[in-house]
Amino acid sequence: MSTNSLTNGVEKKPSISYWAKEKVVCPVCNKAFQQEVMQRGGGRMIAGPLTDELHRIFEPSKRYGRVFPMIYEVGCCPNCHTALFWKDFNDIKDQATLARLYDDEEHRVAMVETLFPYHNLLEKRNLYDGAAMYYNALLCYEKVDTGYAPTFKRAMLSIRLAWLCKDLDLLCPGHNFEYIAQVFYRKALFFYQQTLINETGRIESIEPMNNMFGPDTDKNYGYDGVIYMQGILEYKYGQKKDKELRLKKLEEFKKSIARIFGLGKSSKEKPGPLLELAKNLYDKINKELSSNNIFSDD
């Protein structure tokens, strides 16, 4: 073992992240703060399975343990508690947006403290801190102008928060994180639905996202991924009390998935894991519709 890895006889914990040399200037309070960046390579990220929610599971390594790459995608100003995707600290210049974020600080801090009361903004983050920053960002984008695609960003933040809270529940069972995850799943469903409504109605475009469609950080599944996410979230987390409404929605999603991914009668194909997941979702929806004597004409 190298003497460089020892301090007073204690082995230093392997580093997962580092502080970027160039600081970020918060557009709301104009204060500079450090950006934490996850280091890549060196066995830190061991890709595991892809879930039906397009969430990449990373296997723990002996040296670094479990890593959660998505927690480093969001930053939070420790001065005014503005939390955004890192790119938006430079891109958002709309003065009305910045004023709303400034005025909302007290409310935002109180809301985050309710769910994540012990998070830290000054030291290198852990899973709990990262989830708190994501929740803060979710609240921040409520105040952001439609020109910056806030609805879609809230959809992405919500689904990632659901995943992070499920991870927290595994690490710290008995603290209601599973319940909180379900709340964020439903929020994700709402925001994905609203994203497509806004896009088709030309109310709010998702073009500003460019290649950031996610939903996870390992791969961009584009607009097809947005369609799929709305379908899988409706199937898994949509309301079930009104059976007639549920079946109607599932029938609509079945047709959308078939049209987008070339399923059913169509011979069009899209390569990659998304196609296989879409086929599986199509079959599950079709099975539920068939068991309730709801048949489409495709």
PDB file of C-alpha atoms in Angstrom:
ATOM      1  CA  MET A   1       0.000   0.000   0.000  1.00  0.00           C
ATOM      2  CA  SER A   2       1.320   3.424  -0.930  1.00  0.00           C
ATOM      3  CA  THR A   3       2.218   5.789   1.862  1.00  0.00           C
ATOM      4  CA  ASN A   4       0.332   8.460  -0.090  1.00  0.00           C
ATOM      5  CA  SER A   5      -2.916   6.665   0.745  1.00  0.00           C
ATOM      6  CA  LEU A   6      -2.291   6.890   4.467  1.00  0.00           C
ATOM      7  CA  THR A   7      -2.881   9.760   6.841  1.00  0.00           C
ATOM      8  CA  ASN A   8      -1.905   9.235  10.475  1.00  0.00           C
ATOM      9  CA  GLY A   9      -2.133   5.490   9.922  1.00  0.00           C
ATOM     10  CA  VAL A  10      -5.692   5.682   8.529  1.00  0.00           C
ATOM     11  CA  GLU A  11      -6.375   4.798   4.899  1.00  0.00           C
ATOM     12  CA  LYS A  12      -7.990   7.652   3.013  1.00  0.00           C
ATOM     13  CA  LYS A  13     -11.390   6.948   1.490  1.00  0.00           C
ATOM     14  CA  PRO A  14     -11.161   6.675  -2.322  1.00  0.00           C
ATOM     15  CA  SER A  15     -12.397   9.817  -4.009  1.00  0.00           C
ATOM     16  CA  ILE A  16     -15.572   9.665  -6.074  1.00  0.00           C
ATOM     17  CA  SER A  17     -15.730  13.375  -6.920  1.00  0.00           C
ATOM     18  CA  TYR A  18     -13.602  16.510  -7.043  1.00  0.00           C
ATOM     19  CA  TRP A  19     -14.065  20.271  -6.876  1.00  0.00           C
ATOM     20  CA  ALA A  20     -13.775  21.937 -10.289  1.00  0.00           C
ATOM     21  CA  LYS A  21     -11.099  24.629 -10.529  1.00  0.00           C
ATOM     22  CA  GLU A  22     -13.480  27.151 -12.056  1.00  0.00           C
ATOM     23  CA  LYS A  23     -16.262  28.246  -9.726  1.00  0.00           C
ATOM     24  CA  VAL A  24     -19.904  28.680 -10.729  1.00  0.00           C
ATOM     25  CA  VAL A  25     -21.536  32.083 -10.354  1.00  0.00           C
ATOM     26  CA  CYS A  26     -25.129  31.902  -9.195  1.00  0.00           C
ATOM     27  CA  PRO A  27     -27.289  34.113 -11.455  1.00  0.00           C
ATOM     28  CA  VAL A  28     -29.714  34.808  -8.603  1.00  0.00           C
ATOM     29  CA  CYS A  29     -27.380  36.150  -5.895  1.00  0.00           C
ATOM     30  CA  ASN A  30     -24.224  36.639  -8.024  1.00  0.00           C
ATOM     31  CA  LYS A  31     -22.124  34.699  -5.511  1.00  0.00           C
ATOM     32  CA  ALA A  32     -19.514  32.180  -6.672  1.00  0.00           C
ATOM     33  CA  PHE A  33     -19.454  28.645  -5.328  1.00  0.00           C
ATOM     34  CA  GLN A  34     -17.649  25.389  -6.056  1.00  0.00           C
ATOM     35  CA  GLN A  35     -18.925  22.811  -8.526  1.00  0.00           C
ATOM     36  CA  GLU A  36     -18.616  19.189  -7.488  1.00  0.00           C
ATOM     37  CA  VAL A  37     -17.893  16.842 -10.378  1.00  0.00           C
ATOM     38  CA  MET A  38     -17.943  13.058 -10.334  1.00  0.00           C
ATOM     39  CA  GLN A  39     -14.748  11.377 -11.456  1.00  0.00           C
ATOM     40  CA  ARG A  40     -15.124   8.824 -14.234  1.00  0.00           C
ATOM     41  CA  GLY A  41     -13.186   5.641 -14.788  1.00  0.00           C
ATOM     42  CA  GLY A  42     -11.022   3.719 -12.364  1.00  0.00           C
ATOM     43  CA  GLY A  43     -13.754   1.187 -11.689  1.00  0.00           C
ATOM     44  CA  ARG A  44     -16.109   3.722 -10.131  1.00  0.00           C
ATOM     45  CA  MET A  45     -19.001   2.972 -12.466  1.00  0.00           C
ATOM     46  CA  ILE A  46     -19.839  -0.694 -13.038  1.00  0.00           C
ATOM     47  CA  ALA A  47     -22.925  -0.691 -15.241  1.00  0.00           C
ATOM     48  CA  GLY A  48     -25.598  -3.141 -14.174  1.00  0.00           C
ATOM     49  CA  PRO A  49     -29.080  -3.796 -15.552  1.00  0.00           C
ATOM     50  CA  LEU A  50     -31.417  -1.273 -17.167  1.00  0.00           C
ATOM     51  CA  THR A  51     -34.839  -1.210 -15.500  1.00  0.00           C
ATOM     52  CA  ASP A  52     -38.147  -0.878 -17.330  1.00  0.00           C
ATOM     53  CA  GLU A  53     -38.073   2.803 -16.245  1.00  0.00           C
ATOM     54  CA  LEU A  54     -34.854   3.366 -18.239  1.00  0.00           C
ATOM     55  CA  HIS A  55     -32.924   3.626 -14.982  1.00  0.00           C
ATOM     56  CA  ARG A  56     -29.379   2.279 -15.075  1.00  0.00           C
ATOM     57  CA  ILE A  57     -28.368   0.392 -11.947  1.00  0.00           C
ATOM     58  CA  PHE A  58     -24.666   0.643 -11.106  1.00  0.00           C
ATOM     59  CA  GLU A  59     -23.154  -2.294  -9.262  1.00  0.00           C
ATOM     60  CA  PRO A  60     -21.116  -1.584  -6.114  1.00  0.00           C
ATOM     61  CA  SER A  61     -17.353  -2.034  -6.334  1.00  0.00           C
ATOM     62  CA  LYS A  62     -15.062  -3.166  -3.529  1.00  0.00           C
ATOM     63  CA  ARG A  63     -13.091   0.071  -3.666  1.00  0.00           C
ATOM     64  CA  TYR A  64     -15.859   2.674  -4.070  1.00  0.00           C
ATOM     65  CA  GLY A  65     -19.058   0.942  -3.002  1.00  0.00           C
ATOM     66  CA  ARG A  66     -22.332   2.067  -4.605  1.00  0.00           C
ATOM     67  CA  VAL A  67     -22.108   5.198  -6.706  1.00  0.00           C
ATOM     68  CA  PHE A  68     -25.008   7.387  -7.793  1.00  0.00           C
ATOM     69  CA  PRO A  69     -23.891   9.391 -10.861  1.00  0.00           C
ATOM     70  CA  MET A  70     -27.139  11.352 -11.158  1.00  0.00           C
ATOM     71  CA  ILE A  71     -26.649  13.209  -7.870  1.00  0.00           C
ATOM     72  CA  TYR A  72     -23.811  15.202  -9.436  1.00  0.00           C
ATOM     73  CA  GLU A  73     -25.974  16.564 -12.290  1.00  0.00           C
ATOM     74  CA  VAL A  74     -27.569  19.247 -10.105  1.00  0.00           C
ATOM     75  CA  GLY A  75     -25.923  22.096  -8.214  1.00  0.00           C
ATOM     76  CA  CYS A  76     -27.192  24.194  -5.322  1.00  0.00           C
ATOM     77  CA  CYS A  77     -25.933  27.637  -4.361  1.00  0.00           C
ATOM     78  CA  PRO A  78     -25.134  27.551  -0.623  1.00  0.00           C
ATOM     79  CA  ASN A  79     -25.806  31.287  -0.376  1.00  0.00           C
ATOM     80  CA  CYS A  80     -29.347  31.658  -1.781  1.00  0.00           C
ATOM     81  CA  HIS A  81     -30.296  27.975  -2.117  1.00  0.00           C
ATOM     82  CA  THR A  82     -31.002  28.135  -5.839  1.00  0.00           C
ATOM     83  CA  ALA A  83     -30.723  24.621  -7.267  1.00  0.00           C
ATOM     84  CA  LEU A  84     -30.531  23.948 -11.015  1.00  0.00           C
ATOM     85  CA  PHE A  85     -28.986  21.662 -13.581  1.00  0.00           C
ATOM     86  CA  TRP A  86     -25.406  22.921 -13.855  1.00  0.00           C
ATOM     87  CA  LYS A  87     -25.879  24.238 -17.398  1.00  0.00           C
ATOM     88  CA  ASP A  88     -28.745  26.485 -16.318  1.00  0.00           C
ATOM     89  CA  PHE A  89     -26.558  28.449 -13.921  1.00  0.00           C
ATOM     90  CA  ASN A  90     -25.063  29.932 -17.099  1.00  0.00           C
ATOM     91  CA  ASP A  91     -28.059  29.755 -19.421  1.00  0.00           C
ATOM     92  CA  ILE A  92     -30.863  31.294 -17.363  1.00  0.00           C
ATOM     93  CA  LYS A  93     -30.727  35.048 -17.770  1.00  0.00           C
ATOM     94  CA  ASP A  94     -34.418  35.945 -17.684  1.00  0.00           C
ATOM     95  CA  GLN A  95     -34.698  38.640 -15.012  1.00  0.00           C
ATOM     96  CA  ALA A  96     -38.281  37.788 -14.083  1.00  0.00           C
ATOM     97  CA  THR A  97     -37.239  34.182 -13.452  1.00  0.00           C
ATOM     98  CA  LEU A  98     -34.259  35.225 -11.339  1.00  0.00           C
ATOM     99  CA  ALA A  99     -36.458  37.577  -9.299  1.00  0.00           C
ATOM    100  CA  ARG A 100     -38.995  34.815  -8.629  1.00  0.00           C
ATOM    101  CA  LEU A 101     -36.235  32.463  -7.506  1.00  0.00           C
ATOM    102  CA  TYR A 102     -34.817  35.132  -5.197  1.00  0.00           C
ATOM    103  CA  ASP A 103     -38.214  35.852  -3.625  1.00  0.00           C
ATOM    104  CA  ASP A 104     -39.004  32.146  -3.142  1.00  0.00           C
ATOM    105  CA  GLU A 105     -35.880  31.235  -1.157  1.00  0.00           C
ATOM    106  CA  GLU A 106     -37.451  31.151   2.307  1.00  0.00           C
ATOM    107  CA  HIS A 107     -40.362  28.981   1.187  1.00  0.00           C
ATOM    108  CA  ARG A 108     -38.050  26.669  -0.741  1.00  0.00           C
ATOM    109  CA  VAL A 109     -35.672  26.170   2.185  1.00  0.00           C
ATOM    110  CA  ALA A 110     -38.575  25.304   4.478  1.00  0.00           C
ATOM    111  CA  MET A 111     -39.941  22.750   2.017  1.00  0.00           C
ATOM    112  CA  VAL A 112     -36.582  21.031   1.559  1.00  0.00           C
ATOM    113  CA  GLU A 113     -35.970  20.964   5.305  1.00  0.00           C
ATOM    114  CA  THR A 114     -39.287  19.165   5.756  1.00  0.00           C
ATOM    115  CA  LEU A 115     -38.149  16.160   3.703  1.00  0.00           C
ATOM    116  CA  PHE A 116     -34.357  16.349   4.055  1.00  0.00           C
ATOM    117  CA  PRO A 117     -33.615  18.204   7.316  1.00  0.00           C
ATOM    118  CA  TYR A 118     -29.957  17.214   7.691  1.00  0.00           C
ATOM    119  CA  HIS A 119     -28.550  17.797   4.216  1.00  0.00           C
ATOM    120  CA  ASN A 120     -25.256  19.605   3.666  1.00  0.00           C
ATOM    121  CA  LEU A 121     -24.414  22.014   0.829  1.00  0.00           C
ATOM    122  CA  LEU A 122     -20.780  22.720   1.679  1.00  0.00           C
ATOM    123  CA  GLU A 123     -19.109  19.312   1.790  1.00  0.00           C
ATOM    124  CA  LYS A 124     -18.894  16.600  -0.846  1.00  0.00           C
ATOM    125  CA  ARG A 125     -22.357  15.210  -1.257  1.00  0.00           C
ATOM    126  CA  ASN A 126     -23.752  11.818  -0.402  1.00  0.00           C
ATOM    127  CA  LEU A 127     -26.986  10.211  -1.600  1.00  0.00           C
ATOM    128  CA  TYR A 128     -29.074  12.078   0.985  1.00  0.00           C
ATOM    129  CA  ASP A 129     -27.560  15.468   0.095  1.00  0.00           C
ATOM    130  CA  GLY A 130     -28.055  14.767  -3.596  1.00  0.00           C
ATOM    131  CA  ALA A 131     -31.729  13.943  -3.103  1.00  0.00           C
ATOM    132  CA  ALA A 132     -32.191  17.189  -1.151  1.00  0.00           C
ATOM    133  CA  MET A 133     -30.622  19.191  -3.995  1.00  0.00           C
ATOM    134  CA  TYR A 134     -32.876  17.470  -6.512  1.00  0.00           C
ATOM    135  CA  TYR A 135     -35.961  18.353  -4.480  1.00  0.00           C
ATOM    136  CA  ASN A 136     -34.755  21.941  -4.218  1.00  0.00           C
ATOM    137  CA  ALA A 137     -34.268  22.013  -7.993  1.00  0.00           C
ATOM    138  CA  LEU A 138     -37.762  20.617  -8.530  1.00  0.00           C
ATOM    139  CA  LEU A 139     -39.130  23.554  -6.529  1.00  0.00           C
ATOM    140  CA  CYS A 140     -36.884  26.036  -8.357  1.00  0.00           C
ATOM    141  CA  TYR A 141     -38.041  25.056 -11.840  1.00  0.00           C
ATOM    142  CA  GLU A 142     -41.602  25.884 -10.804  1.00  0.00           C
ATOM    143  CA  LYS A 143     -40.450  29.512 -11.003  1.00  0.00           C
ATOM    144  CA  VAL A 144     -38.507  29.237 -14.283  1.00  0.00           C
ATOM    145  CA  ASP A 145     -39.765  30.722 -17.558  1.00  0.00           C
ATOM    146  CA  THR A 146     -41.229  28.309 -20.128  1.00  0.00           C
ATOM    147  CA  GLY A 147     -38.419  29.181 -22.556  1.00  0.00           C
ATOM    148  CA  TYR A 148     -36.103  26.941 -20.512  1.00  0.00           C
ATOM    149  CA  ALA A 149     -38.335  23.821 -20.679  1.00  0.00           C
ATOM    150  CA  PRO A 150     -39.079  23.737 -16.929  1.00  0.00           C
ATOM    151  CA  THR A 151     -41.944  21.244 -17.176  1.00  0.00           C
ATOM    152  CA  PHE A 152     -39.793  18.588 -18.797  1.00  0.00           C
ATOM    153  CA  LYS A 153     -36.980  19.282 -16.353  1.00  0.00           C
ATOM    154  CA  ARG A 154     -39.420  18.798 -13.478  1.00  0.00           C
ATOM    155  CA  ALA A 155     -40.464  15.479 -15.023  1.00  0.00           C
ATOM    156  CA  MET A 156     -36.839  14.341 -15.124  1.00  0.00           C
ATOM    157  CA  LEU A 157     -36.127  15.616 -11.625  1.00  0.00           C
ATOM    158  CA  SER A 158     -39.220  13.873 -10.267  1.00  0.00           C
ATOM    159  CA  ILE A 159     -38.424  10.463 -11.740  1.00  0.00           C
ATOM    160  CA  ARG A 160     -34.837  10.689 -10.527  1.00  0.00           C
ATOM    161  CA  LEU A 161     -36.053  11.715  -7.073  1.00  0.00           C
ATOM    162  CA  ALA A 162     -38.239   8.617  -7.012  1.00  0.00           C
ATOM    163  CA  TRP A 163     -35.196   6.474  -7.811  1.00  0.00           C
ATOM    164  CA  LEU A 164     -33.024   8.250  -5.241  1.00  0.00           C
ATOM    165  CA  CYS A 165     -35.656   7.846  -2.532  1.00  0.00           C
ATOM    166  CA  LYS A 166     -35.952   4.131  -3.287  1.00  0.00           C
ATOM    167  CA  ASP A 167     -32.171   3.895  -2.885  1.00  0.00           C
ATOM    168  CA  LEU A 168     -32.420   5.792   0.400  1.00  0.00           C
ATOM    169  CA  ASP A 169     -35.093   3.371   1.569  1.00  0.00           C
ATOM    170  CA  LEU A 170     -32.726   0.462   0.899  1.00  0.00           C
ATOM    171  CA  LEU A 171     -29.947   2.164   2.857  1.00  0.00           C
ATOM    172  CA  CYS A 172     -32.142   3.582   5.631  1.00  0.00           C
ATOM    173  CA  PRO A 173     -35.346   1.511   5.906  1.00  0.00           C
ATOM    174  CA  GLY A 174     -38.111   2.708   8.178  1.00  0.00           C
ATOM    175  CA  HIS A 175     -37.834   6.416   7.349  1.00  0.00           C
ATOM    176  CA  ASN A 176     -40.737   6.666   4.876  1.00  0.00           C
ATOM    177  CA  PHE A 177     -38.490   7.036   1.812  1.00  0.00           C
ATOM    178  CA  GLU A 178     -40.489   4.367  -0.047  1.00  0.00           C
ATOM    179  CA  TYR A 179     -43.670   6.399   0.494  1.00  0.00           C
ATOM    180  CA  ILE A 180     -41.908   9.572  -0.657  1.00  0.00           C
ATOM    181  CA  ALA A 181     -40.686   7.719  -3.749  1.00  0.00           C
ATOM    182  CA  GLN A 182     -44.275   6.889  -4.678  1.00  0.00           C
ATOM    183  CA  VAL A 183     -45.196  10.569  -4.379  1.00  0.00           C
ATOM    184  CA  PHE A 184     -42.404  11.511  -6.780  1.00  0.00           C
ATOM    185  CA  TYR A 185     -43.419   8.751  -9.203  1.00  0.00           C
ATOM    186  CA  ARG A 186     -46.863  10.313  -9.427  1.00  0.00           C
ATOM    187  CA  LYS A 187     -45.342  13.753  -9.861  1.00  0.00           C
ATOM    188  CA  ALA A 188     -43.169  12.380 -12.665  1.00  0.00           C
ATOM    189  CA  LEU A 189     -46.250  10.955 -14.392  1.00  0.00           C
ATOM    190  CA  PHE A 190     -48.018  14.316 -14.170  1.00  0.00           C
ATOM    191  CA  PHE A 191     -45.057  16.291 -15.500  1.00  0.00           C
ATOM    192  CA  TYR A 192     -44.350  13.851 -18.344  1.00  0.00           C
ATOM    193  CA  GLN A 193     -48.005  14.092 -19.367  1.00  0.00           C
ATOM    194  CA  GLN A 194     -47.928  17.878 -19.143  1.00  0.00           C
ATOM    195  CA  THR A 195     -44.674  17.976 -21.137  1.00  0.00           C
ATOM    196  CA  LEU A 196     -46.320  16.254 -24.095  1.00  0.00           C
ATOM    197  CA  ILE A 197     -49.459  18.392 -23.791  1.00  0.00           C
ATOM    198  CA  ASN A 198     -47.315  21.545 -23.803  1.00  0.00           C
ATOM    199  CA  GLU A 199     -45.174  20.299 -26.692  1.00  0.00           C
ATOM    200  CA  THR A 200     -48.066  19.324 -28.964  1.00  0.00           C
ATOM    201  CA  GLY A 201     -49.954  22.513 -28.047  1.00  0.00           C
ATOM    202  CA  ARG A 202     -46.853  24.636 -28.730  1.00  0.00           C
ATOM    203  CA  ILE A 203     -47.078  26.049 -25.218  1.00  0.00           C
ATOM    204  CA  GLU A 204     -43.612  24.957 -24.124  1.00  0.00           C
ATOM    205  CA  SER A 205     -40.984  23.323 -26.319  1.00  0.00           C
ATOM    206  CA  ILE A 206     -38.548  20.678 -25.125  1.00  0.00           C
ATOM    207  CA  GLU A 207     -35.991  21.739 -27.756  1.00  0.00           C
ATOM    208  CA  PRO A 208     -33.824  23.567 -25.156  1.00  0.00           C
ATOM    209  CA  MET A 209     -33.017  20.141 -23.694  1.00  0.00           C
ATOM    210  CA  ASN A 210     -31.033  19.169 -26.830  1.00  0.00           C
ATOM    211  CA  ASN A 211     -29.381  15.856 -25.927  1.00  0.00           C
ATOM    212  CA  MET A 212     -30.477  15.873 -22.275  1.00  0.00           C
ATOM    213  CA  PHE A 213     -33.705  13.874 -22.596  1.00  0.00           C
ATOM    214  CA  GLY A 214     -32.481  11.162 -20.218  1.00  0.00           C
ATOM    215  CA  PRO A 215     -34.263  10.046 -18.162  1.00  0.00           C
ATOM    216  CA  ASP A 216     -31.081   8.724 -16.533  1.00  0.00           C
ATOM    217  CA  THR A 217     -27.538  10.005 -17.044  1.00  0.00           C
ATOM    218  CA  ASP A 218     -26.019   7.052 -18.917  1.00  0.00           C
ATOM    219  CA  LYS A 219     -27.959   7.395 -22.198  1.00  0.00           C
ATOM    220  CA  ASN A 220     -30.219   9.857 -23.986  1.00  0.00           C
ATOM    221  CA  TYR A 221     -33.376   8.158 -25.265  1.00  0.00           C
ATOM    222  CA  GLY A 222     -34.695  11.258 -27.025  1.00  0.00           C
ATOM    223  CA  TYR A 223     -38.329  12.062 -27.722  1.00  0.00           C
ATOM    224  CA  ASP A 224     -39.189   8.358 -28.080  1.00  0.00           C
ATOM    225  CA  GLY A 225     -38.028   7.951 -24.515  1.00  0.00           C
ATOM    226  CA  VAL A 226     -40.417  10.677 -23.394  1.00  0.00           C
ATOM    227  CA  ILE A 227     -43.341   8.849 -25.031  1.00  0.00           C
ATOM    228  CA  TYR A 228     -42.258   5.582 -23.448  1.00  0.00           C
ATOM    229  CA  MET A 229     -41.810   7.101 -19.984  1.00  0.00           C
ATOM    230  CA  GLN A 230     -45.310   8.507 -20.022  1.00  0.00           C
ATOM    231  CA  GLY A 231     -46.657   5.059 -20.921  1.00  0.00           C
ATOM    232  CA  ILE A 232     -44.662   3.059 -18.360  1.00  0.00           C
ATOM    233  CA  LEU A 233     -45.443   5.516 -15.566  1.00  0.00           C
ATOM    234  CA  GLU A 234     -49.156   5.470 -16.384  1.00  0.00           C
ATOM    235  CA  TYR A 235     -49.150   1.667 -16.432  1.00  0.00           C
ATOM    236  CA  LYS A 236     -47.250   1.309 -13.134  1.00  0.00           C
ATOM    237  CA  TYR A 237     -48.271   4.381 -11.116  1.00  0.00           C
ATOM    238  CA  GLY A 238     -51.406   5.787 -12.732  1.00  0.00           C
ATOM    239  CA  GLN A 239     -54.654   5.938 -10.775  1.00  0.00           C
ATOM    240  CA  LYS A 240     -56.624   2.708 -10.465  1.00  0.00           C
ATOM    241  CA  LYS A 241     -59.782   3.845  -8.658  1.00  0.00           C
ATOM    242  CA  ASP A 242     -61.599   4.864 -11.850  1.00  0.00           C
ATOM    243  CA  LYS A 243     -61.299   1.664 -13.856  1.00  0.00           C
ATOM    244  CA  GLU A 244     -62.996   3.016 -16.977  1.00  0.00           C
ATOM    245  CA  LEU A 245     -60.663   6.018 -17.115  1.00  0.00           C
ATOM    246  CA  ARG A 246     -57.612   3.799 -16.577  1.00  0.00           C
ATOM    247  CA  LEU A 247     -58.560   1.475 -19.426  1.00  0.00           C
ATOM    248  CA  LYS A 248     -59.213   4.436 -21.703  1.00  0.00           C
ATOM    249  CA  LYS A 249     -55.776   5.874 -20.967  1.00  0.00           C
ATOM    250  CA  LEU A 250     -54.068   2.535 -21.434  1.00  0.00           C
ATOM    251  CA  GLU A 251     -55.757   2.102 -24.802  1.00  0.00           C
ATOM    252  CA  GLU A 252     -54.452   5.537 -25.854  1.00  0.00           C
ATOM    253  CA  PHE A 253     -50.925   4.698 -24.705  1.00  0.00           C
ATOM    254  CA  LYS A 254     -51.029   1.336 -26.438  1.00  0.00           C
ATOM    255  CA  LYS A 255     -51.751   3.071 -29.740  1.00  0.00           C
ATOM    256  CA  SER A 256     -49.073   5.725 -29.115  1.00  0.00           C
ATOM    257  CA  ILE A 257     -46.429   3.117 -28.312  1.00  0.00           C
ATOM    258  CA  ALA A 258     -47.362   1.057 -31.379  1.00  0.00           C
ATOM    259  CA  ARG A 259     -47.161   4.130 -33.591  1.00  0.00           C
ATOM    260  CA  ILE A 260     -43.874   5.428 -32.220  1.00  0.00           C
ATOM    261  CA  PHE A 261     -42.032   2.109 -31.960  1.00  0.00           C
ATOM    262  CA  GLY A 262     -43.462   0.315 -34.984  1.00  0.00           C
ATOM    263  CA  LEU A 263     -45.375  -2.329 -33.058  1.00  0.00           C
ATOM    264  CA  GLY A 264     -48.619  -4.049 -33.980  1.00  0.00           C
ATOM    265  CA  LYS A 265     -49.190  -4.105 -37.746  1.00  0.00           C
ATOM    266  CA  SER A 266     -46.324  -1.757 -38.537  1.00  0.00           C
ATOM    267  CA  SER A 267     -43.035  -3.217 -39.771  1.00  0.00           C
ATOM    268  CA  LYS A 268     -40.976  -0.212 -38.686  1.00  0.00           C
ATOM    269  CA  GLU A 269     -38.303  -1.014 -36.100  1.00  0.00           C
ATOM    270  CA  LYS A 270     -36.087   0.967 -33.796  1.00  0.00           C
ATOM    271  CA  PRO A 271     -32.905  -0.704 -32.544  1.00  0.00           C
ATOM    272  CA  GLY A 272     -31.664  -0.855 -28.989  1.00  0.00           C
ATOM    273  CA  PRO A 273     -33.058  -1.708 -25.563  1.00  0.00           C
ATOM    274  CA  LEU A 274     -35.860   0.853 -25.834  1.00  0.00           C
ATOM    275  CA  LEU A 275     -37.558  -1.199 -28.545  1.00  0.00           C
ATOM    276  CA  GLU A 276     -37.546  -4.332 -26.403  1.00  0.00           C
ATOM    277  CA  LEU A 277     -38.886  -2.458 -23.380  1.00  0.00           C
ATOM    278  CA  ALA A 278     -41.585  -0.858 -25.537  1.00  0.00           C
ATOM    279  CA  LYS A 279     -42.639  -4.290 -26.811  1.00  0.00           C
ATOM    280  CA  ASN A 280     -42.869  -5.574 -23.241  1.00  0.00           C
ATOM    281  CA  LEU A 281     -44.957  -2.579 -22.174  1.00  0.00           C
ATOM    282  CA  TYR A 282     -47.217  -3.007 -25.219  1.00  0.00           C
ATOM    283  CA  ASP A 283     -47.821  -6.643 -24.300  1.00  0.00           C
ATOM    284  CA  LYS A 284     -48.571  -5.806 -20.644  1.00  0.00           C
ATOM    285  CA  ILE A 285     -51.051  -3.090 -21.583  1.00  0.00           C
ATOM    286  CA  ASN A 286     -52.659  -5.346 -24.170  1.00  0.00           C
ATOM    287  CA  LYS A 287     -53.027  -8.112 -21.585  1.00  0.00           C
ATOM    288  CA  GLU A 288     -54.764  -5.795 -19.106  1.00  0.00           C
ATOM    289  CA  LEU A 289     -57.066  -4.429 -21.791  1.00  0.00           C
ATOM    290  CA  SER A 290     -57.905  -7.925 -23.036  1.00  0.00           C
ATOM    291  CA  SER A 291     -58.636  -9.212 -19.540  1.00  0.00           C
ATOM    292  CA  ASN A 292     -61.167  -6.400 -19.186  1.00  0.00           C
ATOM    293  CA  ASN A 293     -62.714  -7.072 -22.616  1.00  0.00           C
ATOM    294  CA  ILE A 294     -61.329  -3.863 -24.130  1.00  0.00           C
ATOM    295  CA  PHE A 295     -60.053  -4.510 -27.633  1.00  0.00           C
ATOM    296  CA  SER A 296     -58.551  -2.027 -30.058  1.00  0.00           C
ATOM    297  CA  ASP A 297     -58.907  -2.299 -33.807  1.00  0.00           C
ATOM    298  CA  ASP A 298     -55.174  -2.758 -34.439  1.00  0.00           C
TER     299      ASP A 298
END
